[in-house]
Amino acid sequence: MKEMEPLGTQKAGAEPPLSLSVLRQMLDKSPLATVALDRGGLVRLWSNGAANLLGWTEAETLGRPLPAASGLLDIRLHTSVEQFFEFVWPRKAGSPVQVGCSVSPWLDDDGQPGGQIVIMVDVTAQRKLEQERVALMENEQLAREQIKAEGRFRELLEAAPDAIFEVDSEGRIVLLNAVAEKMFGYSREELLGERVELLIPFDHREKHVRHRSAYSAHPSTRPMGGDLELSAQRKDGTRFPVEISLSPVHSEGGMRVSVIVRDVTDRKLTEQKIRAMHEEFTRELSATNQQLELRNREVERANRLKSEFLASMSHELRTPLHTIIGFSELLKEELEGPLNEKQRRFMDHIHQDSRHLLELINGILDLSKIEAGRLDLHPEQFDVAEALQESLPSARALGAQKSIVIESLAPGGIVVRADRTRFKEILYNLLSNAVKFTPNGGRIWIEAKESGGFAAISVTDTGLGIAAEEHESIFQEFYQVGATTRGVREGTGLGLAITKRLVEQHGGRIEVESEPGKGSRFTLTLPLAGVDPVSVRERPLIMIVEDEPGAQELLAGYLKAGGYDTVVCANADDALRKSNECLPDAITVDLMMPGRSGLQLLRELRKMPQTKALPILVVSGVDEEASALAFGADLYLSKPLTKEVFLKSLDQYVRRAGQR
Ligand code: ADP
């Protein structure tokens, strides 16, 4: 075949150009739809391709405007530059077709613009393909994202500390995490598709099916079982306590339920341990309380028996002793005949030792009376200096035997309220000790001053002195300091014990300052007459020990209405101090207080002479009746308390003026 020259490049003298009919044939063989329009936009050429693409034949289109062309296309067709665009072209029959268009002007033989050539190609298939590709890509992207989201969801699921299940409307497990496998001992494969009842103890399964349908009727996010203690069952049949929360999930597969199961074995164990500890503690406490109460009663009984024994023994002993002393004195007077030297010495021993024995017995009797609370004081007001003048002569007589001068430096006008006889006894005890433990020619003096509602009276000597470590012991019964008293063995060791108790029973204190070789000073305090309210009180005084202001006010209100005066203490220390100062007629104690507890306070109050016999009522919100009574309360009243009950109870314990 002869090689063809490209069109339009023929040289003169070569073969003649292709004829129009050949060109037309070529045009018609081309699959491109080629259309030529004249300047007026009428069709001048309509190729086979165009007829095939759009359905109109050349005969139907020649000399007419483009069939079914829209205004938009018209504009495109009236430009003078070549354009490419895509267009949806209506067809004579069937659906419109998507075409790629090229529009360019053509020139006539004179080079003048003749109109437009429109070349079209069907791009429907191509577009469709492209669309499909895009859709595919989009799908792929979506799928990737979905996978990613699922992965994240899975991660979350697996990171949760709890077992998580998703259960479909039939109760079948459709999803679970690894914790679930571990918690229940099943593998994922074993659980998927199984009913969730598999994880519930046998005896609850049937019920659960009903609960499940009830839940699907009213789905909401909530814990399962309300306040019930739930348990779950492992593959091996063992059970464990759980907490379960449910929430509805909507999916394509219908309503599902997400179930979160928490194993609370450890928590329950801890709770149990705490409960057991608490129970044991309570048991121990009440056992201790019982023991305490028992011991208290035993001690009380023993004390009473001891006092009774001592009282009767003292009486039994004193009578024959008086006889011994009396007759030995008679014999010593030799009225019944003369005694020889030896007999006289023997008589002296008998007389001296029986006197000592009598002193001892008297001391013991005093002590036991004080301890049993049976030593009655008869308080009166008197001037300390005056009362001293009454104790001094006998003490001075003792001193004179050792050339010891006893001076009173006490000023007049210090008036105390005390039992005058007991006061003199106290002073005599201190003075006779001073004489006993001061060498010949020493000095003893008495001073007195007022201080903080009390009279402070001191007896100072220039005697042997007492080592610091003995300062407490000397106040104990039968205690005598060996070293200092060597050669001075006259006492009973009871004097200071009795003195201390007597002073304390008056609401005062006694202290010693002393150093060996430097003398001693014993100082005692007694309430000043003006500050002792008990005697002048018209209404009984009740001390309220209570830290909470509201409760203080309430009790004070009740008491006022009941004809009592009140003094309020906010804590135990306050109460200990004030009870000494204002000597109440009864005390109410709250058990729960900051600092020293009510029970400790009770113990202290029961130890102090001035409060140990006072009525003490515990008014408390804590259930501690046994302990309160064991620690010495007379009555336990629990809060909340009505005025009637409170006053009625108190009235039974407090003696009114005139009754006292
Ligand atoms: P006593 O009957 O022995 O005097 P007290 O109870 O009165 O018993 O005293 C106890 C002990 O305290 C005495 O034995 C003595 O050792 C010591 N004591 C008491 N008063 C004095 C004092 N003024 N100087 C030195 N020691 C004293």
XYZ file of C-alpha atoms and ligand atoms in Angstrom:
687
model
C 0.000 0.000 0.000
C 1.259 3.311 -0.923
C 2.317 5.512 1.841
C -0.159 8.340 2.280
C 0.937 11.909 2.436
C -0.549 13.723 5.344
C -3.558 15.781 4.428
C -2.917 19.312 3.297
C 0.772 18.825 2.851
C 0.646 17.783 -0.762
C 3.118 19.461 -2.947
C 2.249 20.898 -6.349
C 2.644 18.426 -9.021
C 1.927 15.497 -6.750
C -1.287 13.436 -6.827
C -4.532 15.488 -6.766
C -6.102 16.076 -3.302
C -8.745 13.682 -2.020
C -12.164 14.414 -3.259
C -14.918 15.691 -1.091
C -16.737 12.405 -1.334
C -13.668 10.576 -0.032
C -13.362 13.048 2.795
C -17.006 12.559 3.547
C -16.482 8.788 3.611
C -13.661 9.219 6.032
C -15.800 11.461 8.215
C -18.589 8.945 8.247
C -16.287 6.074 9.120
C -15.049 7.942 12.160
C -16.807 6.977 15.438
C -16.672 10.653 16.383
C -19.886 12.532 15.994
C -18.960 15.436 13.757
C -21.325 18.248 13.067
C -20.708 21.450 11.093
C -22.848 24.488 11.721
C -23.003 27.570 9.606
C -22.755 31.036 10.948
C -26.456 31.047 11.642
C -26.053 27.887 13.724
C -27.842 25.693 11.207
C -26.550 22.196 10.549
C -24.456 21.935 7.397
C -22.980 18.497 8.078
C -24.124 15.657 10.336
C -21.764 12.700 10.251
C -22.728 9.082 10.694
C -21.088 9.255 14.085
C -23.501 12.052 15.048
C -26.464 10.097 13.759
C -25.316 7.068 15.728
C -24.731 9.046 18.893
C -27.808 11.228 18.970
C -30.293 9.279 16.891
C -31.233 11.951 14.353
C -30.258 11.361 10.734
C -28.526 13.922 8.578
C -31.686 14.317 6.596
C -33.549 15.251 9.768
C -31.013 17.826 10.845
C -29.549 19.492 7.796
C -30.457 23.170 7.512
C -31.882 23.195 11.033
C -30.507 24.300 14.340
C -28.948 21.646 16.510
C -31.796 19.498 17.757
C -32.741 19.944 21.385
C -29.821 22.283 22.051
C -30.261 24.396 25.082
C -29.519 28.053 25.539
C -26.368 27.205 27.420
C -25.025 25.303 24.442
C -25.969 28.179 22.150
C -23.716 30.470 24.110
C -20.909 27.939 23.944
C -21.407 27.717 20.197
C -21.058 31.410 19.593
C -17.510 31.854 20.753
C -14.657 32.262 18.419
C -12.106 30.163 20.294
C -11.886 26.430 20.482
C -13.622 24.991 23.518
C -13.810 21.639 25.214
C -16.574 20.720 27.557
C -18.833 17.973 28.588
C -22.464 18.112 28.043
C -25.497 15.983 28.580
C -27.083 15.780 25.189
C -30.671 14.712 24.664
C -31.132 11.982 22.160
C -33.868 11.464 19.707
C -34.882 8.372 21.591
C -33.821 7.038 24.971
C -31.956 8.689 27.752
C -29.692 11.668 27.167
C -26.078 10.930 26.624
C -23.045 12.385 28.310
C -20.741 13.718 25.630
C -17.361 15.281 25.512
C -17.559 18.212 23.067
C -14.987 20.127 21.145
C -16.289 23.269 19.486
C -14.120 25.298 17.144
C -14.783 27.788 14.393
C -14.165 26.773 10.754
C -12.976 29.073 7.975
C -14.284 29.118 4.388
C -12.014 29.024 1.336
C -11.534 32.747 1.635
C -10.380 32.392 5.196
C -13.620 33.878 6.544
C -15.340 32.332 9.582
C -17.932 29.987 8.261
C -19.423 28.619 11.407
C -18.573 25.975 14.058
C -17.411 22.414 13.945
C -18.717 20.388 16.838
C -17.068 17.068 17.502
C -18.641 14.851 20.139
C -17.748 11.607 21.729
C -19.809 9.489 24.083
C -18.181 9.586 27.501
C -21.024 7.909 29.365
C -19.192 4.653 29.850
C -16.034 6.429 30.846
C -17.831 8.621 33.322
C -19.619 5.670 34.723
C -16.358 3.881 35.154
C -14.876 6.875 36.812
C -17.830 7.229 39.096
C -17.546 3.623 39.981
C -13.877 4.060 40.713
C -14.553 7.041 42.922
C -17.317 5.176 44.659
C -14.987 2.275 45.105
C -12.342 4.493 46.527
C -14.816 6.123 48.820
C -16.015 2.758 49.964
C -12.511 1.661 50.586
C -11.829 4.767 52.633
C -15.004 4.195 54.571
C -14.103 0.614 55.165
C -10.667 1.633 56.355
C -12.167 4.166 58.741
C -14.624 1.633 59.933
C -11.857 -0.818 60.595
C -9.950 1.878 62.436
C -12.997 2.806 64.511
C -13.642 -0.809 65.256
C -10.049 -1.218 66.289
C -10.353 1.689 68.667
C -13.605 0.347 70.000
C -11.951 -3.024 70.487
C -9.056 -1.369 72.307
C -11.453 0.413 74.604
C -13.325 -2.768 75.145
C -10.191 -4.643 76.037
C -8.753 -1.887 78.183
C -11.802 -1.853 80.444
C -11.190 -3.482 83.829
C -14.632 -5.030 83.730
C -16.131 -7.827 81.679
C -18.192 -6.373 78.830
C -20.793 -8.227 76.807
C -23.224 -7.252 74.140
C -26.350 -9.327 74.154
C -28.956 -9.412 71.385
C -32.709 -9.305 71.798
C -32.747 -13.081 72.197
C -30.297 -12.911 75.069
C -27.429 -14.275 72.979
C -23.932 -13.012 73.493
C -22.744 -11.263 70.354
C -19.663 -9.539 71.662
C -17.342 -9.833 74.635
C -13.931 -8.679 75.761
C -10.936 -10.599 77.039
C -11.693 -9.718 80.654
C -15.010 -11.497 80.202
C -13.235 -14.651 79.037
C -10.880 -14.530 81.987
C -13.536 -13.653 84.534
C -15.838 -16.498 83.571
C -13.281 -19.054 82.401
C -14.829 -19.554 78.953
C -13.151 -18.867 75.625
C -14.620 -16.318 73.247
C -15.718 -19.094 70.896
C -17.543 -20.871 73.693
C -19.467 -17.771 74.649
C -20.349 -16.175 71.302
C -23.916 -17.084 70.383
C -24.616 -18.585 73.805
C -27.395 -17.267 75.986
C -26.268 -14.946 78.681
C -27.973 -17.133 81.307
C -24.953 -19.412 80.996
C -23.124 -16.973 83.242
C -25.789 -16.898 85.915
C -26.014 -19.376 88.801
C -28.371 -22.263 87.984
C -31.031 -21.316 90.457
C -31.419 -17.798 89.048
C -31.444 -18.621 85.336
C -35.150 -19.059 84.911
C -35.904 -15.839 86.719
C -33.343 -14.044 84.642
C -35.108 -14.859 81.406
C -38.171 -13.030 82.747
C -36.061 -10.117 83.929
C -34.492 -9.946 80.506
C -37.812 -9.586 78.710
C -38.917 -7.041 81.280
C -35.768 -5.096 80.509
C -36.327 -5.110 76.767
C -39.826 -3.741 77.426
C -38.371 -0.829 79.422
C -34.756 -0.473 78.454
C -32.703 2.153 80.273
C -29.183 2.535 81.525
C -29.206 1.274 85.086
C -27.572 -1.116 87.512
C -29.027 -4.604 87.484
C -30.819 -6.018 90.475
C -31.291 -2.794 92.434
C -29.992 -3.357 95.955
C -29.725 -7.123 95.555
C -26.400 -8.829 96.003
C -25.746 -10.418 92.632
C -23.537 -13.349 91.907
C -22.247 -14.843 88.695
C -21.092 -18.344 87.839
C -17.836 -19.379 86.200
C -17.412 -22.264 83.803
C -16.131 -24.422 86.666
C -19.358 -23.770 88.575
C -17.834 -21.491 91.202
C -19.696 -18.323 91.994
C -18.516 -14.841 92.738
C -20.166 -11.567 93.728
C -20.689 -9.045 90.943
C -22.101 -5.664 90.148
C -23.756 -5.378 86.771
C -24.795 -2.360 84.792
C -27.017 -2.507 81.745
C -27.546 -0.110 78.893
C -29.536 -0.459 75.701
C -27.678 -0.202 72.369
C -29.446 0.253 69.053
C -27.903 -1.523 66.098
C -28.932 -2.873 62.699
C -29.507 -6.176 64.378
C -32.244 -4.617 66.541
C -32.084 -3.627 70.183
C -29.093 -4.983 72.014
C -27.981 -4.619 75.569
C -24.481 -3.827 76.673
C -23.680 -5.511 79.952
C -20.774 -4.483 82.172
C -19.894 -6.993 84.872
C -17.578 -6.066 87.730
C -16.111 -8.730 89.984
C -16.479 -7.340 93.524
C -14.950 -10.307 95.362
C -12.082 -8.252 96.760
C -14.309 -5.417 97.823
C -16.730 -7.764 99.511
C -13.850 -9.466 101.297
C -12.548 -6.142 102.571
C -16.028 -5.172 103.669
C -16.397 -8.464 105.459
C -13.054 -8.020 107.154
C -13.984 -4.530 108.307
C -17.326 -5.788 109.553
C -15.708 -8.659 111.395
C -13.154 -6.321 112.927
C -15.880 -3.981 114.001
C -17.903 -6.805 115.513
C -14.912 -8.156 117.327
C -14.068 -4.711 118.589
C -17.617 -4.214 119.840
C -17.565 -7.656 121.428
C -14.257 -6.945 123.118
C -15.445 -3.572 124.260
C -18.581 -4.922 125.790
C -16.622 -7.775 127.381
C -14.196 -5.239 128.801
C -17.073 -3.137 129.984
C -18.644 -6.094 131.661
C -15.381 -6.974 133.304
C -14.912 -3.400 134.382
C -18.379 -3.274 135.812
C -17.807 -6.512 137.606
C -14.482 -5.375 138.953
C -15.967 -2.075 139.986
C -18.618 -3.875 141.932
C -16.048 -6.170 143.472
C -13.885 -3.238 144.456
C -16.868 -1.461 145.910
C -17.860 -4.536 147.849
C -14.319 -5.117 149.047
C -14.051 -1.492 150.095
C -17.274 -1.660 151.974
C -16.282 -4.886 153.669
C -12.887 -3.442 154.541
C -14.421 -0.342 156.060
C -16.964 -2.365 157.966
C -14.271 -4.710 159.182
C -11.999 -1.869 160.200
C -14.776 -0.005 161.940
C -15.779 -2.990 163.971
C -12.221 -4.135 164.583
C -11.221 -0.675 165.703
C -14.051 -0.683 168.147
C -13.205 -4.169 169.388
C -9.563 -3.245 169.703
C -10.023 0.148 171.230
C -12.103 -1.005 174.150
C -9.516 -3.458 175.535
C -6.741 -0.989 174.704
C -8.366 1.708 176.810
C -8.480 -0.834 179.593
C -4.790 -1.662 179.155
C -3.801 1.999 179.057
C -6.020 2.859 182.011
C -4.725 0.061 184.186
C -1.110 0.598 183.197
C -1.505 4.279 184.191
C -3.022 3.216 187.486
C -0.208 0.763 188.124
C 2.363 3.432 187.191
C 0.872 5.731 189.814
C 1.776 2.989 192.334
C -1.448 3.437 194.229
C -1.724 -0.311 194.428
C 1.743 -0.707 195.871
C 5.266 0.314 194.858
C 6.962 -0.986 191.660
C 10.623 -1.768 191.531
C 12.862 -0.161 188.896
C 12.471 -2.983 186.386
C 8.704 -3.196 186.846
C 8.420 0.559 186.302
C 10.366 0.263 183.048
C 8.127 -2.589 181.934
C 5.044 -0.553 182.797
C 6.413 2.381 180.779
C 6.833 0.118 177.740
C 3.336 -1.270 178.115
C 1.875 2.196 178.496
C 3.853 3.770 175.633
C 3.211 0.988 173.158
C -0.458 0.713 173.943
C -0.800 4.463 173.384
C 0.977 4.048 170.049
C -1.352 1.219 169.212
C -4.344 3.380 170.064
C -3.032 6.152 167.827
C -2.638 3.665 165.012
C -6.103 2.316 165.457
C -7.574 5.793 165.578
C -5.714 6.678 162.403
C -6.886 3.567 160.620
C -10.430 4.247 161.694
C -10.239 7.813 160.418
C -8.811 6.712 157.102
C -11.379 4.031 156.569
C -14.152 6.434 157.417
C -12.822 8.958 154.924
C -12.469 6.274 152.290
C -15.945 4.983 152.847
C -17.224 8.541 152.525
C -18.576 8.295 156.009
C -16.524 11.053 157.563
C -18.977 13.882 157.882
C -17.629 17.381 157.724
C -19.357 20.137 159.641
C -18.288 23.196 157.734
C -18.421 26.611 159.313
C -16.852 29.957 158.576
C -13.888 30.948 160.656
C -10.799 33.093 160.606
C -7.690 31.031 159.955
C -5.533 33.084 162.340
C -8.036 32.615 165.126
C -8.341 28.871 164.656
C -4.552 28.657 164.618
C -4.394 30.134 168.077
C -6.365 27.126 169.243
C -4.015 24.548 167.684
C -0.833 26.303 168.693
C -0.639 25.693 172.452
C -0.455 21.895 172.223
C 2.012 22.069 169.317
C 4.120 24.620 171.160
C 4.171 22.314 174.171
C 5.637 19.605 171.886
C 8.136 22.068 170.453
C 9.187 23.321 173.832
C 10.517 19.850 174.668
C 13.059 20.307 171.860
C 13.532 24.081 172.284
C 11.770 24.651 168.995
C 9.933 27.922 168.590
C 6.641 27.845 166.653
C 5.430 31.182 165.294
C 2.230 32.102 163.510
C 2.688 34.761 160.836
C -0.880 34.323 159.534
C -2.687 37.681 159.237
C -6.233 37.971 160.565
C -9.152 38.266 158.187
C -8.635 35.179 156.055
C -11.950 33.456 156.459
C -12.360 29.900 155.246
C -15.282 27.583 155.210
C -14.221 24.283 156.746
C -14.773 21.869 159.562
C -13.033 23.711 162.367
C -12.163 20.609 164.386
C -10.729 18.879 161.335
C -8.807 22.038 160.460
C -7.151 22.004 163.861
C -6.388 18.320 163.424
C -4.739 19.020 160.085
C -2.625 21.805 161.527
C -1.688 19.745 164.540
C -0.579 16.879 162.291
C 1.662 19.176 160.261
C 3.055 20.956 163.297
C 3.756 17.759 165.239
C 5.533 16.308 162.179
C 7.573 19.485 161.918
C 8.557 19.184 165.542
C 9.272 15.466 165.146
C 11.587 15.937 162.183
C 13.330 19.132 163.295
C 16.399 18.871 165.517
C 16.563 20.678 168.803
C 16.644 24.454 168.624
C 15.043 24.590 165.163
C 12.339 26.934 163.959
C 8.795 26.386 162.733
C 6.452 29.037 161.351
C 2.974 29.247 159.897
C 1.950 31.558 157.068
C -1.411 32.162 155.419
C -2.582 34.109 152.363
C -5.485 34.250 149.971
C -5.032 33.018 146.426
C -7.599 32.301 143.693
C -10.590 31.665 145.923
C -8.531 29.635 148.351
C -6.643 30.244 151.551
C -3.106 28.880 151.291
C -1.733 27.928 154.697
C 1.820 26.701 155.074
C 3.872 25.138 157.837
C 7.619 25.528 157.389
C 10.378 23.967 159.448
C 14.150 24.008 159.466
C 14.299 20.256 159.951
C 15.682 17.196 158.183
C 13.885 17.829 154.878
C 12.618 15.214 152.434
C 14.195 14.051 149.180
C 12.259 14.920 146.041
C 11.558 11.273 145.199
C 9.710 10.919 148.495
C 7.435 13.922 148.018
C 4.575 11.794 146.809
C 5.058 8.668 148.871
C 4.938 10.426 152.205
C 1.234 11.004 151.653
C 0.601 7.260 151.371
C -0.620 5.190 154.284
C 2.054 3.746 156.570
C 4.824 5.390 154.595
C 7.763 6.643 156.599
C 11.013 7.861 155.132
C 13.617 5.508 156.508
C 16.650 7.738 156.097
C 15.240 10.941 157.501
C 13.359 9.362 160.310
C 16.196 7.270 161.597
C 16.127 7.724 165.288
C 12.784 9.499 165.154
C 10.510 6.486 165.228
C 7.438 7.802 166.882
C 4.748 8.130 164.222
C 2.344 5.740 162.640
C 2.890 6.700 159.027
C -0.768 7.622 158.803
C -0.692 11.312 159.694
C -0.056 12.742 156.224
C -2.379 10.254 154.516
C -5.219 11.372 156.747
C -4.248 15.030 156.436
C -4.266 14.848 152.638
C -7.674 13.194 152.536
C -9.146 15.677 154.959
C -7.838 18.619 152.958
C -9.145 17.149 149.710
C -12.495 16.436 151.210
C -12.711 20.151 151.868
C -12.025 20.778 148.190
C -8.422 21.797 148.775
C -4.973 20.408 148.067
C -1.772 19.806 149.963
C 1.760 20.002 148.624
C 5.256 19.750 149.962
C 8.410 21.650 149.071
C 11.498 20.228 150.676
C 15.137 19.280 150.281
C 17.127 17.065 152.580
C 18.892 19.169 155.169
C 17.075 22.335 154.203
C 13.782 21.947 156.011
C 10.297 21.404 154.636
C 7.272 23.459 153.775
C 3.808 21.871 153.675
C 1.172 24.080 152.033
C -2.528 23.326 152.071
C -5.425 25.167 150.500
C -8.971 25.509 151.731
C -11.828 27.277 149.982
C -12.398 30.829 151.145
C -15.756 31.384 152.787
C -16.959 33.798 150.117
C -16.467 31.357 147.276
C -18.095 28.388 148.830
C -21.598 28.645 147.444
C -23.021 25.390 148.697
C -24.185 26.786 152.048
C -25.913 29.851 150.631
C -27.428 28.160 147.629
C -31.178 28.395 147.325
C -31.403 26.299 144.193
C -29.223 23.254 143.624
C -26.366 23.807 141.203
C -26.010 21.373 138.308
C -22.843 21.243 136.284
C -23.434 20.499 132.578
C -20.443 18.946 130.843
C -21.232 19.119 127.150
C -19.214 20.368 124.194
C -22.046 21.099 121.826
C -23.545 24.583 122.333
C -27.040 23.565 121.208
C -27.198 20.716 123.699
C -25.732 22.945 126.441
C -28.495 25.449 125.934
C -31.191 22.809 125.858
C -30.108 21.172 129.116
C -29.611 24.551 130.796
C -33.129 25.507 129.698
C -34.624 22.318 131.121
C -32.740 22.783 134.382
C -33.766 26.391 134.798
C -37.371 25.398 134.318
C -36.881 22.637 136.870
C -35.632 25.065 139.534
C -31.909 24.419 139.191
C -28.971 26.703 138.663
C -26.425 25.627 136.082
C -22.775 25.928 135.313
C -21.593 24.817 131.873
C -18.268 23.177 131.057
C -17.315 22.552 127.454
C -14.778 19.808 128.106
C -13.456 17.406 130.711
C -10.542 19.565 131.887
C -12.856 22.495 132.389
C -15.182 20.245 134.363
C -12.424 18.949 136.629
C -11.326 22.487 137.438
C -14.775 23.955 137.943
C -16.145 21.086 139.977
C -13.478 21.903 142.527
C -14.313 25.575 142.574
C -18.062 25.650 142.533
C -18.888 22.322 144.181
C -22.010 21.438 142.185
C -24.818 19.294 143.579
C -24.829 17.018 140.556
C -23.094 16.710 137.200
C -24.385 15.746 133.760
C -21.745 14.391 131.413
C -21.777 13.945 127.659
C -19.617 11.021 126.542
C -18.471 12.270 123.157
C -16.236 15.248 123.726
C -12.985 16.433 122.210
C -9.936 15.788 124.386
C -10.456 13.662 127.451
C -13.540 11.538 126.873
C -16.627 11.487 129.034
C -15.663 8.065 130.368
C -12.231 9.310 131.447
C -13.878 12.279 133.084
C -16.193 9.946 134.987
C -13.202 8.036 136.286
C -11.465 11.256 137.391
C -14.589 12.620 139.041
C -15.035 9.378 140.929
C -11.459 9.680 142.197
C -11.628 13.244 143.448
C -12.855 13.507 147.026
C -15.109 16.467 146.399
C -16.933 14.840 143.485
C -16.660 11.149 144.145
C -19.982 10.958 145.951
C -21.821 13.447 143.701
C -24.682 12.235 141.535
C -23.398 11.976 137.973
C -25.821 11.519 135.107
C -24.520 10.610 131.686
C -26.557 12.210 128.923
C -25.295 10.810 125.674
C -26.127 10.042 122.092
C -23.806 7.028 121.933
C -24.978 3.656 123.105
C -22.583 3.202 126.013
C -24.780 2.640 128.996
C -22.774 -0.303 130.307
C -19.466 1.555 130.101
C -20.939 4.698 131.604
C -22.259 2.795 134.602
C -19.042 0.823 134.892
C -17.070 4.062 134.974
C -19.151 5.361 137.836
C -22.193 7.116 136.394
C -25.303 6.894 138.573
C -27.672 6.981 135.652
C -27.487 6.787 131.897
C -29.913 8.851 129.830
C -29.819 8.614 126.063
C -30.361 11.553 123.758
C -32.771 12.832 122.567
C -34.153 13.548 125.963
C -37.451 15.073 127.041
C -37.556 17.680 129.760
C -39.856 15.537 131.891
C -37.646 12.462 131.831
C -34.536 14.509 132.478
C -35.909 16.493 135.428
C -37.618 13.498 136.950
C -34.408 11.489 136.824
C -32.372 14.331 138.261
C -34.845 14.993 141.063
C -34.271 11.495 142.331
C -30.607 12.215 142.816
C -30.420 15.810 143.967
C -31.410 16.786 147.451
C -33.126 20.134 147.663
C -32.291 22.910 150.137
C -33.555 21.849 153.500
C -33.065 18.217 152.598
C -29.335 18.605 152.476
P 4.419 9.769 160.758
O 3.418 9.244 161.669
O 5.584 8.880 160.538
O 4.792 11.185 160.976
P 3.247 10.887 158.464
O 2.317 10.346 157.459
O 2.819 12.049 159.218
O 3.669 9.713 159.363
O 4.558 11.236 157.707
C 5.118 10.334 156.812
C 6.591 10.534 156.676
O 6.879 11.768 156.049
C 7.310 10.671 158.004
O 7.580 9.405 158.553
C 8.546 11.389 157.601
O 9.479 10.501 157.068
C 8.087 12.319 156.510
N 7.787 13.673 157.067
C 6.598 14.166 157.402
N 6.708 15.463 157.804
C 7.999 15.772 157.705
C 8.749 16.981 157.996
N 8.185 18.104 158.465
N 10.090 16.925 157.818
C 10.685 15.799 157.386
N 10.031 14.660 157.092
C 8.698 14.644 157.238
